[in-house]
Structure formats: C-alpha cells, structure tokens
Coordinates of C-alpha atoms in Angstrom, one line a residue:
M11 CA 0.0 0.0 0.0
I12 CA 1.2 3.5 -0.9
G13 CA 1.9 5.8 2.0
V14 CA 2.7 9.5 1.7
R15 CA 3.9 11.7 4.6
I16 CA 3.8 15.5 4.4
N17 CA 6.0 17.2 7.0
G18 CA 6.0 13.8 8.8
Q19 CA 2.2 13.4 8.8
A20 CA 0.4 10.7 6.9
L21 CA -2.0 11.8 4.2
D22 CA -5.4 10.3 3.5
L23 CA -5.3 8.8 0.0
A24 CA -8.1 7.7 -2.2
P25 CA -8.5 4.0 -2.8
K26 CA -6.3 2.6 -5.6
T27 CA -4.2 5.7 -5.7
K28 CA -1.5 5.5 -8.3
V29 CA 1.6 7.8 -8.5
L30 CA 3.6 8.2 -11.8
W31 CA 7.3 8.3 -11.1
E32 CA 10.2 9.4 -13.3
F33 CA 13.6 8.5 -11.8
N34 CA 16.5 10.2 -13.5
N35 CA 20.2 9.5 -13.0
P36 CA 21.9 12.7 -11.6
Y37 CA 25.5 11.6 -12.5
L38 CA 25.3 11.3 -16.3
L39 CA 24.8 15.0 -17.2
Y40 CA 27.4 17.7 -16.7
D41 CA 25.5 20.8 -17.6
R42 CA 22.7 20.7 -15.0
I43 CA 21.6 18.9 -11.9
E44 CA 19.0 16.4 -12.8
S45 CA 16.0 15.7 -10.5
S46 CA 13.6 12.8 -10.1
K47 CA 9.9 13.7 -10.0
A48 CA 6.5 12.2 -9.5
S49 CA 2.9 13.2 -10.6
F50 CA 0.2 12.7 -8.0
P51 CA -3.5 12.4 -8.6
S52 CA -5.9 14.6 -6.7
I53 CA -5.5 14.1 -3.0
P54 CA -8.8 14.0 -1.1
F55 CA -10.1 17.0 0.8
S56 CA -10.4 15.4 4.2
A57 CA -10.2 16.9 7.7
N58 CA -6.8 15.2 8.2
N59 CA -5.5 16.5 4.8
Q60 CA -6.7 20.0 5.5
R61 CA -4.6 20.0 8.7
V62 CA -1.6 18.4 7.0
F63 CA -1.6 21.1 4.3
E64 CA -2.1 23.8 6.9
Y65 CA -5.5 24.8 5.6
Y66 CA -3.9 26.1 2.4
H67 CA -7.3 26.3 0.7
E68 CA -8.5 29.1 3.0
P69 CA -8.4 32.5 1.4
Q70 CA -6.7 33.9 4.5
A71 CA -3.9 31.3 4.2
S72 CA -0.5 32.0 2.6
V73 CA -0.6 32.9 -1.1
A74 CA 2.9 31.5 -1.7
L75 CA 3.4 28.3 -3.6
G76 CA 2.9 25.5 -1.1
E77 CA 6.1 23.5 -0.5
F78 CA 6.3 20.7 2.0
D79 CA 8.7 17.9 3.0
C80 CA 7.5 14.7 1.4
E81 CA 8.2 11.0 1.9
Q82 CA 6.6 8.3 -0.2
Y83 CA 6.5 4.7 1.1
F84 CA 5.3 1.4 -0.1
G85 CA 4.9 -1.6 2.2
G86 CA 6.9 0.3 4.8
E87 CA 9.9 0.9 2.5
L88 CA 10.9 4.5 1.7
I89 CA 10.8 4.9 -2.1
R90 CA 11.9 8.6 -2.2
A91 CA 12.2 11.6 0.1
G92 CA 12.0 15.2 -1.2
Y93 CA 9.4 17.9 -1.6
F94 CA 5.7 18.1 -2.5
I95 CA 4.9 21.2 -4.5
L96 CA 1.2 22.0 -3.9
T97 CA -0.3 23.9 -6.9
E98 CA -4.1 23.7 -6.3
A99 CA -6.3 23.3 -3.2
S100 CA -10.1 23.4 -3.1
E101 CA -13.0 21.6 -1.3
R102 CA -14.3 20.2 -4.6
G103 CA -11.0 19.2 -6.3
G104 CA -8.9 18.4 -3.2
Y105 CA -5.2 18.9 -3.4
V106 CA -3.1 18.8 -6.5
G107 CA 0.7 18.9 -6.8
A108 CA 3.9 17.0 -7.7
F109 CA 6.9 15.5 -6.0
T110 CA 10.5 16.8 -6.8
D111 CA 14.0 16.3 -5.4
R112 CA 14.3 20.0 -5.9
L113 CA 18.0 19.6 -6.6
G114 CA 17.9 22.7 -8.7
K115 CA 17.1 24.7 -5.6
F116 CA 19.2 22.7 -3.1
F117 CA 20.9 25.9 -1.8
G118 CA 17.7 28.0 -1.9
D119 CA 18.1 31.6 -3.0
F120 CA 21.9 31.3 -2.9
Q121 CA 21.9 28.8 -5.8
T122 CA 21.7 31.4 -8.5
K123 CA 23.6 34.2 -6.7
L124 CA 27.1 35.2 -7.8
L125 CA 29.8 34.2 -5.4
T126 CA 30.9 37.8 -5.5
E127 CA 27.4 38.8 -4.1
I128 CA 27.4 36.3 -1.2
D129 CA 28.6 37.4 2.2
F130 CA 31.2 34.8 3.1
G131 CA 32.6 37.1 5.8
S132 CA 36.2 38.2 6.2
V133 CA 39.5 37.3 7.9
A134 CA 41.8 39.9 9.5
V135 CA 45.2 40.6 7.9
P136 CA 47.9 40.5 10.5
T137 CA 50.4 43.3 10.8
V138 CA 53.1 40.9 9.7
L139 CA 51.6 39.0 6.8
T140 CA 51.8 35.2 7.0
P141 CA 51.6 32.7 4.1
T142 CA 48.2 31.4 5.2
L143 CA 45.3 32.8 7.2
S144 CA 42.8 30.5 8.9
D145 CA 39.6 30.4 11.0
A146 CA 37.5 27.7 12.7
L147 CA 36.8 26.0 9.3
G148 CA 40.5 25.7 8.4
Q149 CA 42.8 27.5 6.0
V150 CA 40.8 30.4 4.5
C151 CA 43.4 31.7 2.0
C152 CA 47.1 31.8 1.2
F153 CA 49.5 34.2 -0.5
P154 CA 51.6 32.3 -3.1
T155 CA 54.2 34.1 -5.1
I156 CA 53.1 34.6 -8.7
L157 CA 55.4 36.0 -11.4
N158 CA 53.3 38.7 -13.1
P159 CA 55.3 41.6 -14.5
D160 CA 52.2 43.2 -16.0
F161 CA 50.2 43.5 -12.8
Y162 CA 50.6 47.3 -12.8
G163 CA 50.6 47.6 -16.6
T164 CA 53.2 50.0 -17.8
N165 CA 53.4 51.7 -14.4
G166 CA 55.3 48.9 -12.5
A167 CA 58.8 50.2 -13.3
G168 CA 58.0 53.6 -11.9
I169 CA 57.2 52.3 -8.5
G170 CA 60.0 49.7 -8.3
Y171 CA 57.7 46.7 -8.7
S172 CA 59.6 43.5 -8.6
G173 CA 57.3 41.7 -11.1
K174 CA 56.1 39.3 -8.4
V175 CA 52.7 39.2 -6.7
N176 CA 53.1 38.3 -3.0
D177 CA 56.8 38.8 -3.2
Y178 CA 58.6 36.9 -0.4
A179 CA 62.2 36.9 0.6
S180 CA 64.3 36.1 3.7
G181 CA 61.4 34.7 5.6
A182 CA 58.9 37.6 5.1
Y183 CA 56.8 39.3 2.5
T184 CA 58.2 42.4 1.1
T185 CA 56.5 45.7 2.0
T186 CA 56.1 46.7 -1.6
G187 CA 54.1 45.2 -4.4
P188 CA 50.6 43.7 -4.5
K189 CA 49.4 41.3 -1.9
V190 CA 46.7 39.1 -3.3
P191 CA 44.9 36.3 -1.2
M192 CA 44.0 33.1 -3.0
I193 CA 40.9 31.5 -1.4
S194 CA 40.9 27.8 -0.5
V195 CA 38.3 25.7 -2.4
K196 CA 37.8 23.3 0.5
W197 CA 37.2 26.2 2.9
L198 CA 34.8 27.8 0.5
L199 CA 32.8 24.6 0.2
L200 CA 32.6 24.4 4.0
K201 CA 31.6 28.1 4.2
I202 CA 28.9 27.6 1.5
A203 CA 27.5 24.9 3.7
A204 CA 27.5 27.1 6.7
V205 CA 25.9 30.0 4.9
T206 CA 23.2 28.0 3.2
G207 CA 22.4 25.7 6.2
T208 CA 23.6 22.5 4.4
T209 CA 26.3 19.9 4.9
I210 CA 29.0 19.3 2.3
E211 CA 31.3 16.3 2.7
G212 CA 32.9 13.5 0.7
D213 CA 36.1 12.1 -0.7
F214 CA 36.9 15.3 -2.6
L215 CA 37.3 17.4 0.6
T216 CA 39.6 14.8 2.2
H217 CA 41.7 13.9 -0.8
P218 CA 45.4 14.4 -0.1
V219 CA 45.8 16.6 -3.2
W220 CA 42.5 18.2 -4.0
Q221 CA 42.0 19.5 -0.5
H222 CA 44.8 21.9 -1.3
L223 CA 43.1 23.5 -4.3
I224 CA 43.0 27.3 -4.3
M225 CA 41.4 29.9 -6.6
Y226 CA 43.8 32.3 -8.3
N227 CA 42.7 36.0 -8.6
T228 CA 44.2 39.4 -9.3
R229 CA 42.6 41.7 -6.8
A230 CA 45.1 43.3 -4.5
L231 CA 44.4 44.0 -0.8
D232 CA 45.9 47.5 -1.2
A233 CA 45.5 49.1 2.2
A234 CA 42.7 46.7 3.4
T235 CA 43.1 45.3 7.0
E236 CA 41.0 42.3 6.2
V237 CA 40.4 39.8 3.4
V238 CA 36.8 40.2 2.3
I239 CA 36.2 36.8 0.8
K240 CA 33.7 37.6 -2.0
N241 CA 36.1 40.2 -3.4
H242 CA 38.6 37.5 -4.4
L243 CA 36.2 35.0 -6.0
P244 CA 35.3 34.6 -9.7
E245 CA 32.1 35.9 -11.2
L246 CA 30.3 32.5 -11.1
T247 CA 27.0 31.7 -9.5
L248 CA 27.2 29.2 -6.7
E249 CA 25.7 26.5 -9.0
Q250 CA 28.1 27.3 -11.8
F251 CA 31.0 27.1 -9.3
L252 CA 30.0 23.6 -8.4
M253 CA 29.2 22.4 -11.9
E254 CA 32.4 23.8 -13.4
L255 CA 34.5 22.4 -10.6
R256 CA 32.9 19.0 -11.1
K257 CA 34.1 18.7 -14.7
L258 CA 37.8 18.8 -13.8
P259 CA 38.3 15.6 -11.7
N260 CA 35.0 14.1 -12.9
L261 CA 33.1 14.5 -9.6
M262 CA 29.8 12.9 -8.6
F263 CA 27.4 15.0 -6.6
T264 CA 25.0 13.0 -4.4
F265 CA 22.3 15.2 -3.0
N266 CA 20.0 14.3 0.0
S267 CA 17.5 17.1 -0.1
P268 CA 15.5 16.3 3.1
E269 CA 18.8 16.1 5.1
K270 CA 20.2 19.0 3.2
K271 CA 23.4 17.1 2.6
L272 CA 25.7 17.0 -0.5
K273 CA 28.4 14.3 -0.8
I274 CA 31.2 15.1 -3.3
D275 CA 33.0 12.0 -4.5
F276 CA 34.9 10.8 -7.6
W277 CA 32.8 9.3 -10.4
E278 CA 35.6 7.1 -11.7
D279 CA 35.8 5.4 -8.4
R280 CA 32.2 4.2 -8.8
L281 CA 32.7 3.1 -12.3
E282 CA 35.6 0.9 -11.1
A283 CA 33.4 -0.9 -8.6
V284 CA 32.4 -4.5 -9.3
T285 CA 28.9 -5.0 -10.7
A286 CA 26.9 -6.4 -7.8
K287 CA 23.4 -6.5 -9.2
N288 CA 22.1 -8.9 -11.8
W289 CA 18.7 -7.9 -13.3
T290 CA 18.8 -10.4 -16.2
A291 CA 15.8 -12.2 -14.9
K292 CA 13.9 -8.9 -14.7
L293 CA 14.5 -8.1 -18.4
V294 CA 11.5 -8.1 -20.8
A295 CA 12.5 -9.3 -24.3
G296 CA 12.1 -6.9 -27.2
G297 CA 14.1 -3.9 -26.1
I298 CA 15.3 -1.2 -28.6
K299 CA 19.0 -0.6 -28.9
T300 CA 20.2 2.8 -30.2
P301 CA 23.8 4.1 -30.5
E302 CA 25.4 7.0 -28.7
M303 CA 26.0 9.5 -31.5
N304 CA 29.0 11.2 -29.9
R305 CA 31.4 8.6 -28.6
R306 CA 34.6 10.7 -28.5
L307 CA 35.3 13.1 -25.7
Q308 CA 36.8 16.6 -26.1
L309 CA 37.8 17.9 -22.6
G310 CA 39.1 21.4 -22.1
S311 CA 39.0 24.7 -20.2
E312 CA 38.1 28.2 -21.2
Q313 CA 41.3 30.3 -21.0
D314 CA 41.6 33.7 -19.4
G315 CA 41.8 36.1 -22.3
G316 CA 43.2 38.8 -20.0
D317 CA 46.4 36.9 -19.6
G318 CA 48.8 37.7 -22.4
L319 CA 50.5 34.3 -22.1
M320 CA 47.3 32.6 -23.2
K321 CA 46.7 34.5 -26.4
D322 CA 49.0 32.2 -28.5
K323 CA 47.3 29.0 -27.0
P324 CA 50.4 27.3 -25.4
A325 CA 50.6 23.5 -26.0
L326 CA 49.9 22.8 -22.3
T327 CA 46.5 24.5 -22.5
T328 CA 45.2 22.4 -25.4
D329 CA 42.1 20.2 -25.1
Y330 CA 42.2 16.5 -24.7
L331 CA 40.5 14.6 -27.6
T332 CA 39.7 10.9 -27.6
P333 CA 41.7 9.3 -30.5
E334 CA 39.8 8.4 -33.6
L335 CA 37.7 5.2 -33.1
A336 CA 37.4 2.3 -35.6
E337 CA 34.0 3.6 -36.6
P338 CA 33.2 7.3 -37.4
T339 CA 31.4 9.1 -34.6
G340 CA 30.7 12.6 -33.3
I341 CA 32.5 14.4 -30.5
A342 CA 31.0 15.2 -27.1
V343 CA 32.6 18.5 -26.0
L344 CA 32.9 19.3 -22.3
K345 CA 34.7 22.5 -21.3
S346 CA 35.1 23.9 -17.8
K347 CA 35.3 27.6 -17.1
F348 CA 38.1 26.8 -14.7
S349 CA 41.7 26.8 -16.1
T350 CA 45.1 27.2 -14.6
L351 CA 48.4 29.1 -15.0
L352 CA 51.6 28.3 -16.8
V353 CA 54.9 27.8 -15.0
D354 CA 58.0 30.0 -15.8
E355 CA 60.8 27.6 -16.7
S356 CA 63.6 29.8 -15.4
T357 CA 62.2 30.5 -11.9
G358 CA 59.7 27.7 -11.4
Y359 CA 57.0 30.3 -10.4
P360 CA 53.5 30.2 -11.8
V361 CA 53.4 33.0 -14.3
A362 CA 50.9 35.4 -15.9
K363 CA 51.0 38.6 -17.9
Q364 CA 47.9 40.2 -16.7
A365 CA 46.8 43.6 -15.4
G366 CA 45.7 43.3 -11.8
I367 CA 42.8 44.8 -9.9
T368 CA 44.0 47.6 -7.7
E369 CA 43.2 51.1 -6.5
Q370 CA 46.4 52.3 -8.0
F371 CA 46.6 53.6 -11.6
Q372 CA 42.8 53.4 -12.2
Q373 CA 42.9 49.6 -12.4
A374 CA 39.8 48.9 -10.2
T375 CA 37.6 47.8 -13.2
N376 CA 39.9 45.0 -14.5
K377 CA 38.6 41.4 -14.5
F378 CA 39.9 37.9 -14.1
A379 CA 38.5 34.5 -15.2
P380 CA 38.2 31.5 -12.9
R381 CA 41.6 29.7 -12.5
L382 CA 43.0 27.2 -10.0
L383 CA 46.3 26.2 -8.5
F384 CA 47.5 23.7 -5.8
W385 CA 48.9 25.2 -2.6
H386 CA 52.2 23.5 -1.6
G387 CA 53.0 25.6 1.5
L388 CA 56.1 27.5 2.3
V389 CA 58.9 25.6 0.5
D390 CA 62.6 26.8 0.6
D391 CA 61.6 30.4 1.4
W392 CA 58.9 30.4 -1.2
P393 CA 55.1 30.5 -0.6
K394 CA 54.5 27.9 -3.3
A395 CA 51.4 27.2 -5.5
L396 CA 51.6 25.4 -8.8
P397 CA 49.3 23.8 -11.4
H398 CA 50.4 20.4 -10.3
K399 CA 50.8 18.5 -7.1
G400 CA 51.2 14.8 -6.1
G401 CA 51.2 13.5 -9.6
I402 CA 48.0 15.4 -10.6
A403 CA 48.1 18.4 -13.0
L404 CA 45.3 20.9 -13.7
H405 CA 46.0 20.7 -17.5
W406 CA 44.0 18.2 -19.6
T407 CA 46.8 16.4 -21.5
G408 CA 49.8 14.3 -20.5
A409 CA 50.2 11.4 -18.1
T410 CA 49.4 13.5 -15.0
G411 CA 46.7 15.5 -16.8
L412 CA 43.0 15.5 -15.8
A413 CA 42.0 13.3 -18.8
A414 CA 44.4 10.5 -17.9
Q415 CA 43.9 10.7 -14.2
Y416 CA 40.1 11.1 -13.9
W417 CA 38.4 10.4 -17.3
Q418 CA 39.8 7.1 -18.6
R419 CA 36.9 4.8 -17.5
T420 CA 34.3 7.4 -18.5
E421 CA 36.1 7.7 -21.9
A422 CA 36.2 3.9 -22.4
M423 CA 32.5 3.7 -21.5
K424 CA 31.7 6.5 -23.9
A425 CA 33.7 4.9 -26.8
T426 CA 31.4 1.9 -26.8
A427 CA 28.3 3.5 -25.5
F428 CA 24.7 2.6 -26.6
Y429 CA 21.3 2.8 -25.1
L430 CA 18.7 0.1 -24.4
K431 CA 15.1 1.2 -24.2
T432 CA 13.3 -1.7 -22.5
D433 CA 10.9 -2.9 -19.9
L434 CA 11.9 -4.4 -16.6
V435 CA 9.8 -6.5 -14.2
L436 CA 10.7 -4.6 -11.0
N437 CA 9.0 -4.4 -7.6
E438 CA 8.7 -1.6 -5.1
S439 CA 11.7 -2.8 -3.2
D440 CA 13.9 -2.5 -6.3
L441 CA 12.9 1.1 -6.6
A442 CA 13.5 1.8 -2.9
Q443 CA 17.1 0.4 -3.3
L444 CA 17.9 2.2 -6.6
D445 CA 21.6 3.3 -6.9
F446 CA 22.3 5.4 -9.9
G447 CA 26.0 5.1 -9.3
A448 CA 25.9 1.3 -9.6
K449 CA 26.1 -0.9 -12.6
Y450 CA 23.4 -3.5 -13.4
H451 CA 24.0 -6.6 -15.3
L452 CA 21.5 -7.6 -18.1
N453 CA 22.1 -10.5 -20.5
G454 CA 25.9 -10.4 -20.5
V455 CA 26.3 -6.5 -20.5
D456 CA 26.8 -4.1 -17.6
Y457 CA 24.5 -1.0 -17.7
L458 CA 24.0 2.3 -15.8
I459 CA 20.4 3.3 -15.3
A460 CA 19.7 6.5 -17.3
S461 CA 16.0 6.7 -16.3
L462 CA 13.1 4.7 -15.1
T463 CA 9.4 5.4 -15.4
A464 CA 7.1 3.6 -13.0
E465 CA 3.6 3.7 -11.8
L466 CA 3.2 2.9 -8.1
P467 CA 1.8 0.5 -7.0
I468 CA 3.5 -1.5 -9.7
S469 CA 1.1 -3.5 -11.8
K470 CA 3.0 -3.6 -15.1
P471 CA 6.7 -3.6 -16.3
V472 CA 8.7 -0.5 -15.6
G473 CA 10.0 1.5 -18.6
A474 CA 13.7 1.8 -18.5
L475 CA 16.5 3.6 -20.5
M476 CA 19.8 1.8 -19.8
M477 CA 23.2 3.0 -20.8
G478 CA 25.7 0.3 -21.8
G479 CA 29.3 0.5 -22.7
G480 CA 32.9 0.1 -21.4

C-alpha cells in the first residue's frame, strides 16, 4: 500500500491511488543537476489533509506556492524523500501537486547568486603577513608568489615593482608590491554549507591533493586590513562554481534534499566498482538498442583572455581529444570555465602577464577569469602554488593531466556506449534500493540506469532507459 507523509504526517489517500514516477540519473549530465519527480493524482479534501496542508485552501492562508517535505513509502519501505509542491487546493477538487527532489534549488536563494554577491565574511590581515590565514573551518586563504610583470601595466617600473605578486624573501613578505589572497576551495565549500544551512562532505574534501586546491585571482588588498572573501572570488554563481569544478576531476554529486546534505566523490571510483546486481531475470524481451551518437570526448578549459600568455594558446592548454575510433562518430565537447596558469621555466614560479585589480593607476575595473592552483605551502623560502601536485596536473593532456587521471573509465564507456530502451519487471523494493552510481547486469552486459518510469503501486513492467558500454 502506498503511503505519503507530508512534514512527517500521513496523508489520507483515495482507494487505488497511483503515482507516476520518473527516476533520473543525476550523474550522467554535466550541464545541469537532474532531479527525479512524480505526478500525484488529486488528494482527497479530508479533515486530516486540511490539517496536514495547513488549511492552504482558505483565502486567508498563505498565497505563496505550497512546498512541503514529502516522503513516499510502499509496504513500509521508503521509495523517495524530497518535496511536495502544492499547486491547487479546493474543497471540490482536493489537493493537486507534484513531487520533486528540488535539486535545482538545493541551496535555496543562494543557488543562482554570484559568489561575488554572497557574504562569506572576512578574515583579519595580521600586521606581519603570514603565508596562510585560517579560521575555525580551516585555511581560508594563502598568499603564493606569482610571477606577473604586467600587474601594474606600464606603471610597474615607476614604483619599483619586482614583477612578483606576493613577493617573499628572507622569511617575510616584502613591504612593496601587490598582496593578493587566494581562497581555499575546501574552505569555500565548507563556508557555503555554513551560509546555506547545508552539509557538504565526501572524498573530494579529504583527498590528499584536491583539498589543497586554491582559486587564483588578481585583486590586491591594497590598504585593506581584512580579506573580504567575496572580493577575491570569480564571477560565477554558486551553482556554476560547483558544476564547473565538477568537470575537472569528474566528480559525482549525491544530494540528499531532506537532510540538506551534499556528498562530493569521484565518479571514476564508482565506475571501477564491481557490478553487484544482476537484473537479467527482470528483463523483458524486445528492447530497442540505439547508438550513442557522440562517442569521442573533447575535454578542455576556457582560458583567461586577460592573460597575455594565453593568447597564443600554449601547448599545455590544449584540449584533450579521444583518438579516432574504428568507426566514425561525433564528439561530445565538455569544457570547464576553470583553467590554470603556466609555469615560468627559469624560476619555477606560476606565471601570468595580466593587469591586476588595484586602486592604483585606475585599475579597479579589471577582470579575471576562474583559475585554479594547488597550494604547496612554504617551501625553501617560497610560498608555493603550482598547477600540479602529487602526480596530478590541472592541465588536460599528459600522463598526469586530468583526462588520464580522472576520465579514462568514462572515456572507455563513452567509446562503446549505446542505449537500451526496454521494460523491466521490478517491484517496489527494487525502486527503494535504486543506486544510480551502480552498474546493473543484463544479459551479459553491464549498464547504468539513465532513467526509469514507473507507476506505483507497480502493476506492469517499468519503462527503462539503460546506458551500456565500457
């Protein structure tokens, strides 16, 4: 029997109530956060339901769209938890609405706000500047030395500028030249969670290399006595920040909307896992197989056009492209807005040729694009940040590049990918235990579930779109 709880309270449902579900895999798309959803029939207008829906039908009640915590059960097993969006309420028609994971609004109003518009607070700048500044969440920012002779444009020579941002010598930062803080990505994720009332955790935050990721920027502190975090972040919305970051090490985002929890792990780790579920006996004969039309991957980053070193497209910044396959196929292009810096061969410093953002010389309106580095700490009297660390590089090509390190299994799956549109004889327990990160075995082939369409209670086979390959 179907059971629906709204804000923890059981609804009265009409006899033989059926709910149409569309379960969608949130891990297969990189341009948006995919939700699962369900269409409910009209819910009876009973005394209990009036109370559960907080008498929404009354003219004096709130006029806002009704949104409630929702859990759907079958035979005592939780099928899905998320939100019920109430769209109509009347004595004659009862209550009408739909279920959603609401992943597109997981962070509420902050989801579509620019990082530069969100108050992430500040951290005081000590009188004697140190390589890192921290708070209760950990390392907030660092001050790595960056070789950038163009920071002050043509005015640098006139003020004795050394050509180094965050210049450091003999155990201390120099008193001249720009001081630019680089914000820790791990700290920012934890701060986002604190500001939005959510929890963010997972292997990405504890990874021995990726937890040292920092965001390059060009905004000098000038005479400021504190680092205002939002001033040193790229012009990306919170959602863009997460989606663009995801593309680099091929992350998987697992959202739990009711618990307001986001787990960030590595997708390739899941693809490597042994296939544990065999659904061959559940397969209905007569499925339709269709090919994936774009089986080669092109992986790359948008480069910062304000950096003169990037204008000639250095070899290290090129895209990775899957080699030609035996059969002709299209190319799936995936580009991140995040890129990185080059390294100066003679000094070993990360290098740019880019005008900075500073109150001096009318440079307050300059811009920078999103770029990343790895913080290495203070090494041999050098606050060190580079585009590589621990055998991982932020470039796409090469043995340590992102494609080789984090996209090989995805690439192999894509190269032989096809889709199977079929029916499966599933029960409600199968749906309650769905794992979109797991592979399911059907007739000699391992598949990922792309989507399932089911009517609960289940009285007929479930429509399925399965992705095979690899």
